[in-house]
Amino acid sequence: MTLQRALYLIVSLAAAGMGTWLAYTSYQQLVEAAQLRETGVRTISTVSQKWIVPGESPDDSHRIRYDFVLNDQDYTFERSVPVPLYRVVESGSTFEVTVSEESPDLHEIYPGQLAGRAQNRLTGGIILLLIGIAVFLIKGGASIFRRNA
């Protein structure tokens, strides 16, 4: 096997492995989102702070800190939010969140938040997996099965 074929094989296996991991973790997140949609409870959350992180992408730069009470316990979280949501909230603003009673870390600050991100990651994972398989079949792996003439 030549060095070039070995590199193709390594790249294809890495891409397929990363794609598989990304697709699997995204699938788990979709299951969690479905469970939250079915069994989650709605509660009121209050924005305590908002800020912009310079140098981050627009999806990650607009952040809020918010608090809610669930089963007589206070919880505080920080999350990136879409720019339109960031623009309409101020310190003291309230909004509804859907929370898992078993795990308050699992919650949505707007409907479809968890499922939307997971679907995008799942698509990316499947594409990466397919690229890895294609490179393996076309360049890297096929050479393993060929006989040297």
mmCIF file of C-alpha atoms in Angstrom:
data_model
loop_
_atom_site.group_PDB
_atom_site.id
_atom_site.type_symbol
_atom_site.label_atom_id
_atom_site.label_comp_id
_atom_site.label_asym_id
_atom_site.label_seq_id
_atom_site.Cartn_x
_atom_site.Cartn_y
_atom_site.Cartn_z
ATOM 1 C CA MET A 1 0.000 0.000 0.000
ATOM 2 C CA THR A 2 1.382 3.387 -0.954
ATOM 3 C CA LEU A 3 1.545 6.361 1.390
ATOM 4 C CA GLN A 4 -1.096 8.155 -0.657
ATOM 5 C CA ARG A 5 -3.529 5.242 -0.353
ATOM 6 C CA ALA A 6 -2.811 4.984 3.370
ATOM 7 C CA LEU A 7 -3.615 8.683 3.795
ATOM 8 C CA TYR A 8 -6.891 8.276 1.894
ATOM 9 C CA LEU A 9 -7.744 5.342 4.128
ATOM 10 C CA ILE A 10 -6.997 7.319 7.308
ATOM 11 C CA VAL A 11 -9.001 10.324 6.089
ATOM 12 C CA SER A 12 -11.955 8.156 5.094
ATOM 13 C CA LEU A 13 -12.012 6.301 8.406
ATOM 14 C CA ALA A 14 -11.692 9.555 10.378
ATOM 15 C CA ALA A 15 -14.521 11.202 8.428
ATOM 16 C CA ALA A 16 -16.750 8.138 8.771
ATOM 17 C CA GLY A 17 -15.991 7.879 12.491
ATOM 18 C CA MET A 18 -16.665 11.562 13.158
ATOM 19 C CA GLY A 19 -19.827 11.437 11.042
ATOM 20 C CA THR A 20 -21.082 8.385 12.924
ATOM 21 C CA TRP A 21 -20.399 10.004 16.309
ATOM 22 C CA LEU A 22 -22.076 13.260 15.254
ATOM 23 C CA ALA A 23 -25.128 11.455 13.862
ATOM 24 C CA TYR A 24 -25.459 9.259 16.959
ATOM 25 C CA THR A 25 -25.208 12.124 19.466
ATOM 26 C CA SER A 26 -27.624 14.196 17.386
ATOM 27 C CA TYR A 27 -30.100 11.327 17.332
ATOM 28 C CA GLN A 28 -29.891 11.146 21.139
ATOM 29 C CA GLN A 29 -30.614 14.873 21.315
ATOM 30 C CA LEU A 30 -33.651 14.435 19.060
ATOM 31 C CA VAL A 31 -34.950 11.742 21.420
ATOM 32 C CA GLU A 32 -34.429 14.079 24.405
ATOM 33 C CA ALA A 33 -36.229 16.893 22.556
ATOM 34 C CA ALA A 34 -39.191 14.589 21.851
ATOM 35 C CA GLN A 35 -39.324 13.509 25.506
ATOM 36 C CA LEU A 36 -39.187 17.137 26.629
ATOM 37 C CA ARG A 37 -41.995 18.039 24.241
ATOM 38 C CA GLU A 38 -44.139 15.212 25.677
ATOM 39 C CA THR A 39 -43.335 15.374 29.401
ATOM 40 C CA GLY A 40 -41.792 18.804 29.993
ATOM 41 C CA VAL A 41 -43.451 21.396 32.195
ATOM 42 C CA ARG A 42 -43.791 25.096 31.411
ATOM 43 C CA THR A 43 -42.448 27.640 33.852
ATOM 44 C CA ILE A 44 -41.648 31.349 33.829
ATOM 45 C CA SER A 45 -38.039 32.412 33.469
ATOM 46 C CA THR A 46 -36.609 35.867 34.192
ATOM 47 C CA VAL A 47 -33.695 37.397 32.289
ATOM 48 C CA SER A 48 -31.062 38.647 34.733
ATOM 49 C CA GLN A 49 -28.387 39.709 32.247
ATOM 50 C CA LYS A 50 -27.638 39.881 28.529
ATOM 51 C CA TRP A 51 -24.395 40.519 26.659
ATOM 52 C CA ILE A 52 -22.552 40.008 23.390
ATOM 53 C CA VAL A 53 -19.314 38.021 23.217
ATOM 54 C CA PRO A 54 -17.013 39.746 20.696
ATOM 55 C CA GLY A 55 -15.379 37.590 18.054
ATOM 56 C CA GLU A 56 -17.936 34.771 18.197
ATOM 57 C CA SER A 57 -20.284 33.798 15.385
ATOM 58 C CA PRO A 58 -23.730 35.458 15.490
ATOM 59 C CA ASP A 59 -25.230 32.122 16.589
ATOM 60 C CA ASP A 60 -22.995 32.020 19.678
ATOM 61 C CA SER A 61 -22.270 35.671 20.458
ATOM 62 C CA HIS A 62 -25.651 36.824 21.815
ATOM 63 C CA ARG A 63 -26.013 35.420 25.308
ATOM 64 C CA ILE A 64 -28.476 35.741 28.178
ATOM 65 C CA ARG A 65 -28.461 34.643 31.812
ATOM 66 C CA TYR A 66 -31.878 33.647 33.116
ATOM 67 C CA ASP A 67 -33.428 32.125 36.222
ATOM 68 C CA PHE A 68 -36.446 29.969 36.892
ATOM 69 C CA VAL A 69 -37.974 28.101 39.809
ATOM 70 C CA LEU A 70 -38.895 24.435 39.525
ATOM 71 C CA ASN A 71 -40.192 22.359 42.438
ATOM 72 C CA ASP A 72 -39.236 25.135 44.883
ATOM 73 C CA GLN A 73 -35.623 25.189 43.704
ATOM 74 C CA ASP A 74 -33.933 28.092 41.886
ATOM 75 C CA TYR A 75 -31.952 27.450 38.697
ATOM 76 C CA THR A 76 -29.716 29.849 36.752
ATOM 77 C CA PHE A 77 -28.447 29.227 33.221
ATOM 78 C CA GLU A 78 -26.525 31.032 30.497
ATOM 79 C CA ARG A 79 -27.253 30.290 26.848
ATOM 80 C CA SER A 80 -26.651 31.633 23.386
ATOM 81 C CA VAL A 81 -29.876 32.861 21.835
ATOM 82 C CA PRO A 82 -30.921 33.879 18.326
ATOM 83 C CA VAL A 83 -30.410 37.576 17.591
ATOM 84 C CA PRO A 84 -34.179 38.318 17.278
ATOM 85 C CA LEU A 85 -34.795 36.885 20.772
ATOM 86 C CA TYR A 86 -31.791 38.773 22.155
ATOM 87 C CA ARG A 87 -33.202 42.040 20.786
ATOM 88 C CA VAL A 88 -36.600 41.685 22.472
ATOM 89 C CA VAL A 89 -35.466 40.691 25.972
ATOM 90 C CA GLU A 90 -34.058 42.996 28.639
ATOM 91 C CA SER A 91 -33.006 42.433 32.227
ATOM 92 C CA GLY A 92 -36.210 41.682 34.099
ATOM 93 C CA SER A 93 -38.031 40.352 31.013
ATOM 94 C CA THR A 94 -39.893 37.105 31.486
ATOM 95 C CA PHE A 95 -40.583 34.258 29.089
ATOM 96 C CA GLU A 96 -41.801 30.668 29.291
ATOM 97 C CA VAL A 97 -39.385 27.748 29.228
ATOM 98 C CA THR A 98 -40.168 24.069 28.876
ATOM 99 C CA VAL A 99 -38.255 22.093 31.503
ATOM 100 C CA SER A 100 -37.705 18.428 32.270
ATOM 101 C CA GLU A 101 -38.658 17.868 35.909
ATOM 102 C CA GLU A 102 -36.153 15.011 36.181
ATOM 103 C CA SER A 103 -33.270 17.057 34.740
ATOM 104 C CA PRO A 104 -33.707 20.852 34.745
ATOM 105 C CA ASP A 105 -30.546 21.172 32.629
ATOM 106 C CA LEU A 106 -32.715 19.817 29.823
ATOM 107 C CA HIS A 107 -34.915 22.719 28.828
ATOM 108 C CA GLU A 108 -35.862 24.900 25.877
ATOM 109 C CA ILE A 109 -35.991 28.664 26.015
ATOM 110 C CA TYR A 110 -38.002 28.728 22.795
ATOM 111 C CA PRO A 111 -40.052 25.971 21.106
ATOM 112 C CA GLY A 112 -38.012 23.700 18.866
ATOM 113 C CA GLN A 113 -34.628 24.890 20.153
ATOM 114 C CA LEU A 114 -33.223 21.442 20.921
ATOM 115 C CA ALA A 115 -34.702 19.668 17.914
ATOM 116 C CA GLY A 116 -33.598 22.330 15.429
ATOM 117 C CA ARG A 117 -29.949 22.211 16.421
ATOM 118 C CA ALA A 118 -29.968 18.406 16.602
ATOM 119 C CA GLN A 119 -31.488 18.089 13.122
ATOM 120 C CA ASN A 120 -28.779 20.325 11.662
ATOM 121 C CA ARG A 121 -26.044 18.323 13.384
ATOM 122 C CA LEU A 122 -27.632 15.034 12.295
ATOM 123 C CA THR A 123 -27.611 16.183 8.666
ATOM 124 C CA GLY A 124 -23.963 17.218 8.973
ATOM 125 C CA GLY A 125 -23.051 13.898 10.570
ATOM 126 C CA ILE A 126 -24.730 11.884 7.834
ATOM 127 C CA ILE A 127 -23.007 13.946 5.128
ATOM 128 C CA LEU A 128 -19.620 13.466 6.809
ATOM 129 C CA LEU A 129 -20.260 9.724 7.143
ATOM 130 C CA LEU A 130 -21.174 9.464 3.453
ATOM 131 C CA ILE A 131 -18.058 11.407 2.441
ATOM 132 C CA GLY A 132 -15.936 9.043 4.519
ATOM 133 C CA ILE A 133 -17.551 6.002 2.924
ATOM 134 C CA ALA A 134 -17.164 7.470 -0.577
ATOM 135 C CA VAL A 135 -13.479 8.264 -0.079
ATOM 136 C CA PHE A 136 -12.949 4.783 1.349
ATOM 137 C CA LEU A 137 -14.624 3.085 -1.590
ATOM 138 C CA ILE A 138 -13.117 5.261 -4.289
ATOM 139 C CA LYS A 139 -9.592 5.919 -3.061
ATOM 140 C CA GLY A 140 -8.510 4.332 0.192
ATOM 141 C CA GLY A 141 -10.228 1.094 0.999
ATOM 142 C CA ALA A 142 -10.652 -0.238 -2.483
ATOM 143 C CA SER A 143 -6.873 -0.485 -2.811
ATOM 144 C CA ILE A 144 -6.725 -2.877 0.142
ATOM 145 C CA PHE A 145 -8.760 -5.451 -1.752
ATOM 146 C CA ARG A 146 -6.860 -5.173 -5.026
ATOM 147 C CA ARG A 147 -4.149 -7.648 -5.804
ATOM 148 C CA ASN A 148 -0.798 -6.296 -6.707
ATOM 149 C CA ALA A 149 -0.082 -7.184 -10.289
#
